[in-house]
mmCIF file of C-alpha atoms and ligand atoms in Angstrom:
data_model
loop_
_atom_site.group_PDB
_atom_site.id
_atom_site.type_symbol
_atom_site.label_atom_id
_atom_site.label_comp_id
_atom_site.label_asym_id
_atom_site.label_seq_id
_atom_site.Cartn_x
_atom_site.Cartn_y
_atom_site.Cartn_z
ATOM 1 C CA MET D 1 66.959 114.766 105.569
ATOM 2 C CA ALA D 2 70.637 114.523 106.521
ATOM 3 C CA VAL D 3 70.452 117.618 108.719
ATOM 4 C CA SER D 4 67.631 117.684 111.250
ATOM 5 C CA GLU D 5 64.723 120.075 111.205
ATOM 6 C CA PHE D 6 66.088 121.505 114.448
ATOM 7 C CA ASP D 7 69.513 122.131 112.857
ATOM 8 C CA ILE D 8 67.921 123.887 109.907
ATOM 9 C CA ILE D 9 65.917 126.245 112.095
ATOM 10 C CA GLU D 10 68.841 126.910 114.425
ATOM 11 C CA HIS D 11 71.404 127.440 111.676
ATOM 12 C CA TYR D 12 69.460 129.208 108.961
ATOM 13 C CA PHE D 13 66.525 130.954 110.572
ATOM 14 C CA ARG D 14 67.192 131.850 114.165
ATOM 15 C CA ARG D 15 68.435 135.335 115.074
ATOM 16 C CA ARG D 16 69.524 136.465 111.639
ATOM 17 C CA THR D 17 68.535 140.141 111.922
ATOM 18 C CA THR D 18 68.754 142.932 114.494
ATOM 19 C CA PRO D 19 66.377 141.962 117.339
ATOM 20 C CA ARG D 20 63.261 144.048 117.949
ATOM 21 C CA ASP D 21 62.220 145.232 121.416
ATOM 22 C CA ASP D 22 58.613 144.183 120.811
ATOM 23 C CA VAL D 23 59.511 140.504 120.389
ATOM 24 C CA VAL D 24 59.076 139.080 123.880
ATOM 25 C CA LEU D 25 59.759 135.548 122.669
ATOM 26 C CA GLY D 26 60.848 134.612 119.147
ATOM 27 C CA ILE D 27 61.798 131.290 117.530
ATOM 28 C CA GLY D 28 62.266 128.349 119.910
ATOM 29 C CA ASP D 29 59.120 127.888 121.943
ATOM 30 C CA ASP D 30 55.736 126.548 120.845
ATOM 31 C CA ALA D 31 54.713 130.007 119.696
ATOM 32 C CA ALA D 32 56.031 133.564 119.596
ATOM 33 C CA LEU D 33 55.051 136.297 122.058
ATOM 34 C CA LEU D 34 54.722 139.716 120.484
ATOM 35 C CA GLN D 35 53.943 143.064 122.073
ATOM 36 C CA VAL D 36 51.637 145.198 119.940
ATOM 37 C CA PRO D 37 52.437 148.812 120.937
ATOM 38 C CA ALA D 38 49.663 150.820 122.585
ATOM 39 C CA GLY D 39 47.633 152.793 120.064
ATOM 40 C CA ARG D 40 48.440 150.573 117.080
ATOM 41 C CA GLN D 41 46.382 148.101 115.108
ATOM 42 C CA LEU D 42 47.905 144.834 113.950
ATOM 43 C CA VAL D 43 47.902 144.367 110.146
ATOM 44 C CA VAL D 44 48.281 140.750 108.977
ATOM 45 C CA ALA D 45 48.910 139.390 105.472
ATOM 46 C CA MET D 46 49.993 136.043 104.031
ATOM 47 C CA ASP D 47 51.197 134.939 100.612
ATOM 48 C CA THR D 48 52.433 131.630 99.240
ATOM 49 C CA LEU D 49 54.945 130.991 96.465
ATOM 50 C CA VAL D 50 54.690 127.564 94.833
ATOM 51 C CA ALA D 51 57.513 126.225 92.624
ATOM 52 C CA GLY D 52 56.474 126.077 88.969
ATOM 53 C CA ARG D 53 53.530 128.361 89.575
ATOM 54 C CA HIS D 54 54.915 131.521 91.159
ATOM 55 C CA PHE D 55 58.530 131.083 90.117
ATOM 56 C CA LEU D 56 60.328 129.090 87.415
ATOM 57 C CA PRO D 57 62.271 125.988 88.561
ATOM 58 C CA GLN D 58 65.615 127.615 87.676
ATOM 59 C CA THR D 59 65.028 130.602 90.006
ATOM 60 C CA ALA D 60 67.938 131.186 92.399
ATOM 61 C CA ALA D 61 67.303 130.344 96.074
ATOM 62 C CA PHE D 62 68.275 133.910 97.061
ATOM 63 C CA ASP D 63 65.578 135.329 94.794
ATOM 64 C CA ILE D 64 62.928 132.951 96.147
ATOM 65 C CA GLY D 65 63.769 133.996 99.716
ATOM 66 C CA TRP D 66 63.711 137.670 98.776
ATOM 67 C CA LYS D 67 60.500 137.479 96.798
ATOM 68 C CA ALA D 68 58.616 135.417 99.395
ATOM 69 C CA LEU D 69 59.071 138.255 101.863
ATOM 70 C CA ALA D 70 58.801 141.062 99.293
ATOM 71 C CA VAL D 71 55.339 140.088 98.058
ATOM 72 C CA ASN D 72 54.114 140.051 101.652
ATOM 73 C CA LEU D 73 55.690 143.406 102.494
ATOM 74 C CA SER D 74 53.992 144.732 99.375
ATOM 75 C CA ASP D 75 50.629 143.860 100.940
ATOM 76 C CA LEU D 76 51.591 145.733 104.104
ATOM 77 C CA ALA D 77 52.684 148.683 101.941
ATOM 78 C CA ALA D 78 49.268 148.697 100.270
ATOM 79 C CA MET D 79 47.699 148.998 103.735
ATOM 80 C CA GLY D 80 50.073 151.779 104.777
ATOM 81 C CA ALA D 81 51.460 149.622 107.587
ATOM 82 C CA SER D 82 54.882 149.620 109.170
ATOM 83 C CA PRO D 83 56.349 146.069 108.979
ATOM 84 C CA ALA D 84 57.256 144.345 112.240
ATOM 85 C CA TRP D 85 57.258 140.543 112.311
ATOM 86 C CA ALA D 86 57.117 137.545 109.992
ATOM 87 C CA THR D 87 56.503 133.808 110.195
ATOM 88 C CA LEU D 88 57.697 131.348 107.571
ATOM 89 C CA SER D 89 56.273 127.997 106.539
ATOM 90 C CA LEU D 90 58.819 126.231 104.371
ATOM 91 C CA THR D 91 58.084 122.997 102.525
ATOM 92 C CA MET D 92 60.983 121.558 100.534
ATOM 93 C CA PRO D 93 61.839 118.232 98.935
ATOM 94 C CA ALA D 94 65.216 117.869 100.733
ATOM 95 C CA ALA D 95 67.478 119.772 103.113
ATOM 96 C CA ASP D 96 69.841 121.164 100.482
ATOM 97 C CA GLU D 97 72.222 123.318 102.495
ATOM 98 C CA ALA D 98 73.426 125.482 99.618
ATOM 99 C CA TRP D 99 69.802 126.183 98.729
ATOM 100 C CA LEU D 100 68.909 126.985 102.342
ATOM 101 C CA GLU D 101 71.886 129.324 102.625
ATOM 102 C CA GLY D 102 70.838 131.238 99.517
ATOM 103 C CA PHE D 103 67.177 131.309 100.499
ATOM 104 C CA ALA D 104 67.932 132.613 103.993
ATOM 105 C CA ASP D 105 70.363 135.236 102.637
ATOM 106 C CA GLY D 106 67.709 136.633 100.299
ATOM 107 C CA PHE D 107 64.986 136.566 102.929
ATOM 108 C CA PHE D 108 67.057 138.207 105.665
ATOM 109 C CA GLN D 109 68.654 140.841 103.454
ATOM 110 C CA LEU D 110 65.200 142.266 102.839
ATOM 111 C CA ALA D 111 64.059 141.573 106.414
ATOM 112 C CA GLU D 112 66.952 143.600 107.841
ATOM 113 C CA ARG D 113 66.223 146.501 105.520
ATOM 114 C CA TYR D 114 62.690 146.862 106.912
ATOM 115 C CA ARG D 115 63.494 145.763 110.474
ATOM 116 C CA VAL D 116 61.284 142.675 110.171
ATOM 117 C CA GLU D 117 62.022 139.945 112.696
ATOM 118 C CA LEU D 118 61.301 136.311 111.828
ATOM 119 C CA VAL D 119 59.564 135.033 114.952
ATOM 120 C CA GLY D 120 58.470 131.524 114.011
ATOM 121 C CA GLY D 121 57.301 129.139 111.375
ATOM 122 C CA ASP D 122 57.106 125.540 110.300
ATOM 123 C CA THR D 123 59.443 123.304 108.329
ATOM 124 C CA THR D 124 58.186 120.291 106.406
ATOM 125 C CA ARG D 125 59.218 118.005 103.563
ATOM 126 C CA GLY D 126 57.298 118.048 100.291
ATOM 127 C CA PRO D 127 57.154 119.860 96.932
ATOM 128 C CA LEU D 128 58.861 123.263 97.222
ATOM 129 C CA SER D 129 56.461 125.854 98.566
ATOM 130 C CA VAL D 130 57.059 128.941 100.676
ATOM 131 C CA THR D 131 54.404 130.654 102.770
ATOM 132 C CA VAL D 132 55.185 133.839 104.641
ATOM 133 C CA GLN D 133 52.932 135.720 106.982
ATOM 134 C CA VAL D 134 53.809 139.296 107.855
ATOM 135 C CA HIS D 135 52.571 141.443 110.684
ATOM 136 C CA GLY D 136 52.617 145.207 110.523
ATOM 137 C CA LEU D 137 51.395 148.110 112.606
ATOM 138 C CA VAL D 138 49.211 151.066 111.774
ATOM 139 C CA GLU D 139 47.500 153.843 113.692
ATOM 140 C CA PRO D 140 43.753 153.189 114.019
ATOM 141 C CA GLY D 141 41.854 154.780 111.132
ATOM 142 C CA LYS D 142 44.949 155.326 109.004
ATOM 143 C CA ALA D 143 45.102 152.075 107.040
ATOM 144 C CA LEU D 144 44.725 152.366 103.256
ATOM 145 C CA ARG D 145 41.492 150.686 102.223
ATOM 146 C CA ARG D 146 40.241 149.613 98.823
ATOM 147 C CA THR D 147 36.900 151.191 99.628
ATOM 148 C CA ALA D 148 38.210 154.760 99.803
ATOM 149 C CA ALA D 149 38.154 155.743 96.104
ATOM 150 C CA ARG D 150 35.806 158.646 95.230
ATOM 151 C CA ALA D 151 34.738 160.171 91.922
ATOM 152 C CA GLY D 152 36.941 163.179 91.180
ATOM 153 C CA GLN D 153 40.097 161.676 92.659
ATOM 154 C CA ARG D 154 43.166 161.209 90.523
ATOM 155 C CA LEU D 155 44.673 157.802 89.934
ATOM 156 C CA PHE D 156 48.416 157.107 90.246
ATOM 157 C CA VAL D 157 50.960 154.307 90.216
ATOM 158 C CA THR D 158 54.443 154.147 91.688
ATOM 159 C CA GLY D 159 57.456 153.035 89.642
ATOM 160 C CA THR D 160 57.042 151.361 86.262
ATOM 161 C CA LEU D 161 54.624 148.689 85.060
ATOM 162 C CA GLY D 162 55.018 145.564 82.959
ATOM 163 C CA ASP D 163 58.720 144.910 83.605
ATOM 164 C CA ALA D 164 58.315 141.591 85.401
ATOM 165 C CA ALA D 165 55.725 140.299 82.934
ATOM 166 C CA CYS D 166 57.989 141.250 79.997
ATOM 167 C CA ALA D 167 60.862 139.391 81.686
ATOM 168 C CA LEU D 168 58.761 136.290 82.296
ATOM 169 C CA GLN D 169 57.546 136.247 78.711
ATOM 170 C CA ALA D 170 61.110 136.523 77.406
ATOM 171 C CA LEU D 171 62.326 133.796 79.781
ATOM 172 C CA ARG D 172 59.628 131.428 78.581
ATOM 173 C CA ALA D 173 60.353 132.209 74.928
ATOM 174 C CA GLY D 174 64.118 131.872 75.457
ATOM 175 C CA ASP D 175 64.626 135.482 74.270
ATOM 176 C CA LYS D 176 67.351 137.845 75.439
ATOM 177 C CA ILE D 177 66.277 139.866 78.508
ATOM 178 C CA HIS D 178 67.448 143.225 79.747
ATOM 179 C CA PRO D 179 69.032 142.568 83.196
ATOM 180 C CA ASP D 180 66.891 145.321 84.779
ATOM 181 C CA LEU D 181 63.724 143.465 83.789
ATOM 182 C CA LEU D 182 64.989 140.209 85.252
ATOM 183 C CA GLN D 183 65.823 142.062 88.457
ATOM 184 C CA ARG D 184 62.274 143.400 88.583
ATOM 185 C CA LEU D 185 60.886 139.863 88.237
ATOM 186 C CA ASN D 186 63.165 138.219 90.788
ATOM 187 C CA ARG D 187 63.725 140.960 93.360
ATOM 188 C CA PRO D 188 60.626 143.121 93.545
ATOM 189 C CA GLU D 189 60.938 146.198 95.766
ATOM 190 C CA PRO D 190 57.944 146.531 98.081
ATOM 191 C CA ARG D 191 56.912 150.203 98.305
ATOM 192 C CA VAL D 192 56.801 150.165 102.085
ATOM 193 C CA ASP D 193 57.965 153.721 102.776
ATOM 194 C CA PHE D 194 55.649 155.196 100.200
ATOM 195 C CA GLY D 195 52.678 153.218 101.558
ATOM 196 C CA MET D 196 53.434 154.584 105.021
ATOM 197 C CA ALA D 197 53.564 158.117 103.617
ATOM 198 C CA LEU D 198 50.171 157.560 101.981
ATOM 199 C CA ALA D 199 48.609 156.287 105.214
ATOM 200 C CA GLY D 200 46.178 158.692 106.775
ATOM 201 C CA MET D 201 45.613 160.636 103.540
ATOM 202 C CA GLY D 202 42.301 158.927 102.877
ATOM 203 C CA ALA D 203 43.774 157.260 99.810
ATOM 204 C CA ALA D 204 42.485 154.037 98.304
ATOM 205 C CA ALA D 205 45.384 151.721 97.514
ATOM 206 C CA ILE D 206 46.255 148.263 96.254
ATOM 207 C CA ASP D 207 49.520 146.624 95.320
ATOM 208 C CA ILE D 208 49.636 145.423 91.723
ATOM 209 C CA SER D 209 50.318 141.699 91.752
ATOM 210 C CA ASP D 210 47.835 140.329 89.202
ATOM 211 C CA GLY D 211 48.006 143.087 86.578
ATOM 212 C CA LEU D 212 46.867 146.707 86.664
ATOM 213 C CA LEU D 213 43.385 146.148 85.195
ATOM 214 C CA ALA D 214 42.538 143.322 87.589
ATOM 215 C CA ASP D 215 43.859 145.071 90.670
ATOM 216 C CA LEU D 216 42.449 148.502 89.819
ATOM 217 C CA GLY D 217 39.171 146.633 89.287
ATOM 218 C CA HIS D 218 39.291 145.521 92.929
ATOM 219 C CA ILE D 219 39.534 149.128 94.135
ATOM 220 C CA LEU D 220 36.693 150.182 91.854
ATOM 221 C CA ASP D 221 34.438 147.281 92.899
ATOM 222 C CA ALA D 222 35.120 147.921 96.576
ATOM 223 C CA SER D 223 34.491 151.647 96.185
ATOM 224 C CA GLN D 224 31.568 151.249 93.775
ATOM 225 C CA CYS D 225 32.931 153.578 91.151
ATOM 226 C CA GLY D 226 34.760 153.479 87.825
ATOM 227 C CA ALA D 227 37.751 155.077 86.131
ATOM 228 C CA THR D 228 39.290 156.405 82.978
ATOM 229 C CA LEU D 229 42.763 155.037 82.342
ATOM 230 C CA TRP D 230 45.175 156.691 79.886
ATOM 231 C CA VAL D 231 47.041 153.734 78.431
ATOM 232 C CA GLU D 232 49.820 155.811 76.846
ATOM 233 C CA ARG D 233 50.696 157.325 80.224
ATOM 234 C CA LEU D 234 51.459 154.009 81.934
ATOM 235 C CA PRO D 235 55.072 154.342 83.122
ATOM 236 C CA ARG D 236 57.629 152.116 81.348
ATOM 237 C CA SER D 237 61.187 151.370 82.275
ATOM 238 C CA PRO D 238 64.015 151.837 79.747
ATOM 239 C CA GLY D 239 64.508 148.034 79.782
ATOM 240 C CA VAL D 240 61.395 147.463 77.654
ATOM 241 C CA GLU D 241 62.513 149.741 74.796
ATOM 242 C CA SER D 242 63.447 146.881 72.467
ATOM 243 C CA ILE D 243 60.096 145.123 72.970
ATOM 244 C CA GLN D 244 57.128 145.736 70.685
ATOM 245 C CA ASP D 245 54.847 148.524 71.896
ATOM 246 C CA SER D 246 51.636 146.507 72.001
ATOM 247 C CA GLU D 247 53.355 143.674 73.878
ATOM 248 C CA VAL D 248 54.628 146.052 76.534
ATOM 249 C CA LEU D 249 51.157 147.552 76.924
ATOM 250 C CA ALA D 250 49.657 144.070 77.325
ATOM 251 C CA CYS D 251 52.234 143.273 80.024
ATOM 252 C CA GLN D 252 51.398 146.544 81.777
ATOM 253 C CA LEU D 253 47.651 145.954 81.755
ATOM 254 C CA TYR D 254 47.342 142.181 82.219
ATOM 255 C CA GLY D 255 50.771 141.041 83.381
ATOM 256 C CA GLY D 256 51.513 140.595 87.019
ATOM 257 C CA ASP D 257 54.287 140.704 89.584
ATOM 258 C CA ASP D 258 54.745 144.485 89.427
ATOM 259 C CA TYR D 259 54.403 145.046 93.175
ATOM 260 C CA GLU D 260 53.899 148.746 92.585
ATOM 261 C CA LEU D 261 51.164 150.647 94.379
ATOM 262 C CA CYS D 262 48.071 151.846 92.540
ATOM 263 C CA PHE D 263 46.240 154.526 94.499
ATOM 264 C CA SER D 264 43.753 157.340 94.221
ATOM 265 C CA VAL D 265 43.910 160.637 96.085
ATOM 266 C CA ASP D 266 42.306 164.062 95.869
ATOM 267 C CA ALA D 267 44.007 166.300 93.311
ATOM 268 C CA ASP D 268 45.216 168.767 95.974
ATOM 269 C CA GLN D 269 47.205 166.018 97.723
ATOM 270 C CA ALA D 270 49.063 164.969 94.608
ATOM 271 C CA GLU D 271 51.784 167.599 94.812
ATOM 272 C CA GLN D 272 52.743 166.833 98.395
ATOM 273 C CA LEU D 273 52.840 163.132 97.587
ATOM 274 C CA SER D 274 54.919 163.655 94.510
ATOM 275 C CA ARG D 275 57.525 165.522 96.602
ATOM 276 C CA CYS D 276 57.483 162.658 99.030
ATOM 277 C CA ALA D 277 58.003 160.132 96.212
ATOM 278 C CA GLN D 278 60.893 162.217 94.947
ATOM 279 C CA GLN D 279 62.550 162.138 98.358
ATOM 280 C CA GLN D 280 62.280 158.367 98.239
ATOM 281 C CA GLN D 281 63.727 158.350 94.707
ATOM 282 C CA LEU D 282 60.558 156.723 93.519
ATOM 283 C CA SER D 283 58.505 157.869 90.563
ATOM 284 C CA MET D 284 54.786 158.445 90.795
ATOM 285 C CA THR D 285 52.726 158.791 87.622
ATOM 286 C CA GLY D 286 49.190 160.048 87.042
ATOM 287 C CA ILE D 287 47.426 157.434 84.907
ATOM 288 C CA GLY D 288 43.778 158.419 85.120
ATOM 289 C CA ALA D 289 40.852 159.551 87.211
ATOM 290 C CA ILE D 290 38.127 158.012 89.355
ATOM 291 C CA GLU D 291 34.589 158.517 88.046
ATOM 292 C CA SER D 292 31.126 157.612 89.309
ATOM 293 C CA GLN D 293 30.288 155.544 86.192
ATOM 294 C CA ALA D 294 31.224 151.877 86.813
ATOM 295 C CA GLY D 295 33.861 150.125 84.682
ATOM 296 C CA ILE D 296 37.301 151.015 83.364
ATOM 297 C CA ARG D 297 37.496 153.123 80.210
ATOM 298 C CA CYS D 298 40.941 152.727 78.639
ATOM 299 C CA LYS D 299 41.820 155.613 76.356
ATOM 300 C CA TYR D 300 44.615 156.786 74.100
ATOM 301 C CA ASP D 301 45.785 160.369 74.547
ATOM 302 C CA ASP D 302 43.721 161.468 71.510
ATOM 303 C CA GLY D 303 40.595 160.337 73.347
ATOM 304 C CA SER D 304 39.924 157.200 71.289
ATOM 305 C CA LEU D 305 39.073 153.998 73.150
ATOM 306 C CA TYR D 306 41.426 151.068 73.659
ATOM 307 C CA THR D 307 39.554 147.800 74.115
ATOM 308 C CA PRO D 308 41.157 145.523 76.729
ATOM 309 C CA GLN D 309 41.442 141.808 75.917
ATOM 310 C CA GLY D 310 41.557 140.294 79.360
ATOM 311 C CA ILE D 311 41.713 141.178 83.002
ATOM 312 C CA GLY D 312 44.777 139.613 84.574
ATOM 313 C CA PHE D 313 45.600 136.357 86.224
ATOM 314 C CA ASP D 314 43.287 134.213 88.306
ATOM 315 C CA HIS D 315 44.640 130.954 89.728
ATOM 316 C CA PHE D 316 41.388 129.050 89.448
ATOM 317 C CA ARG D 317 40.113 130.487 86.207
ATOM 318 C CA ASP D 318 43.308 130.460 84.140
ATOM 319 C CA THR D 319 45.086 127.295 83.123
ATOM 320 C CA THR D 320 48.469 128.813 82.259
ATOM 321 C CA ASP D 321 51.025 129.418 84.993
ATOM 322 C CA GLY D 322 51.111 132.789 86.684
HETATM 323 P P1 LIG H 1 56.268 122.443 117.076
HETATM 324 O O1 LIG H 1 56.489 121.006 116.751
HETATM 325 O O2 LIG H 1 55.998 122.739 118.504
HETATM 326 O O3 LIG H 1 55.320 123.115 116.130
HETATM 327 P P2 LIG H 1 58.544 123.120 115.542
HETATM 328 O O4 LIG H 1 59.598 122.085 115.680
HETATM 329 O O5 LIG H 1 57.698 123.132 114.324
HETATM 330 O O6 LIG H 1 57.689 123.138 116.860
HETATM 331 O O7 LIG H 1 59.221 124.530 115.639
HETATM 332 C C1 LIG H 1 60.128 124.847 116.677
HETATM 333 C C2 LIG H 1 60.357 126.347 116.691
HETATM 334 O O8 LIG H 1 60.966 126.739 115.487
HETATM 335 C C3 LIG H 1 59.069 127.141 116.806
HETATM 336 O O9 LIG H 1 59.338 128.294 117.558
HETATM 337 C C4 LIG H 1 58.756 127.495 115.375
HETATM 338 O O10 LIG H 1 58.020 128.681 115.303
HETATM 339 C C5 LIG H 1 60.146 127.656 114.790
HETATM 340 N N1 LIG H 1 60.238 127.336 113.354
HETATM 341 C C6 LIG H 1 59.992 126.153 112.740
HETATM 342 N N2 LIG H 1 60.204 126.246 111.411
HETATM 343 C C7 LIG H 1 60.602 127.512 111.174
HETATM 344 C C8 LIG H 1 60.959 128.246 110.015
HETATM 345 N N3 LIG H 1 60.970 127.694 108.772
HETATM 346 N N4 LIG H 1 61.291 129.538 110.174
HETATM 347 C C9 LIG H 1 61.265 130.127 111.365
HETATM 348 N N5 LIG H 1 60.957 129.509 112.511
HETATM 349 C C10 LIG H 1 60.621 128.213 112.420
HETATM 350 MG MG1 LIG H 2 55.462 123.370 114.128
#
């Protein structure tokens, strides 16, 4: 590499956001020193984006930087945690300065928004791959767990579903794409504030990254219950209007990359939460109910059954990219 590893870290990654008081020692030593506040639990998540697998080769560096952090913050959101710190392991084929500039801009724009400080990482040469680890904080007992779903609870999702999967499908087919859908694929918005509002309500939650059916399935397995899902109530964005109905539904159920929250709460909490969503200018839609009978029963509004064809993406089972 023409520029040294040291130069890259110093120029692109060190001190790019407002410093946090709880970072005793950030980038520069052998490891970071972080002060977990008294009365908080540390919440840790990690996600990797691999070129050609998690993003198309033509994806802008800014979007890769943004998304690498966003998908991690989405995991913190699904735990109800408040984001604090991040580490970044960056593997790239060459030190392309324009690429690094774009990548860092995307990463730090989102980092600043949620007051996340990058406190360390690793930089290596190889096929493009980005791993981010995020650290968040939550009051003991308040984290949102997948095991918390109970029969009788209502099932909700934030935002709209299927946008990113519709965009990806169109990109691959070379079709025209509504710019809003492309935005949803490249710059997902982690539902951090809403996750924090949900924390402590005894909700079960997951962020939808592998498709609604697959991810809802994880909640149901963990909680040992089942659900009825009303497929015609799944929220759609205006951007999918020109796409065939059945294709949109498939993207909503089996697609991925939504990064919305799917959660279940008692019916009497729904109103308070819906006000809270409104304040955050986020939509929240009732899509079904938790039941004691295992499995997911997908239904049309007239009560007839919809039979699902698949259950989302699995890196080791599926051979197509995801
Ligand atoms: P070491 O060889 O001791 O592991 P490195 O040269 O890998 O040290 O890293 C030096 C410092 O820079 C460390 O504080 C490390 O956390 C940080 N660092 C390295 N790569 C990155 C990166 N991509 N983003 C943020 N910090 C990084
Ligand atoms: Mg190192």
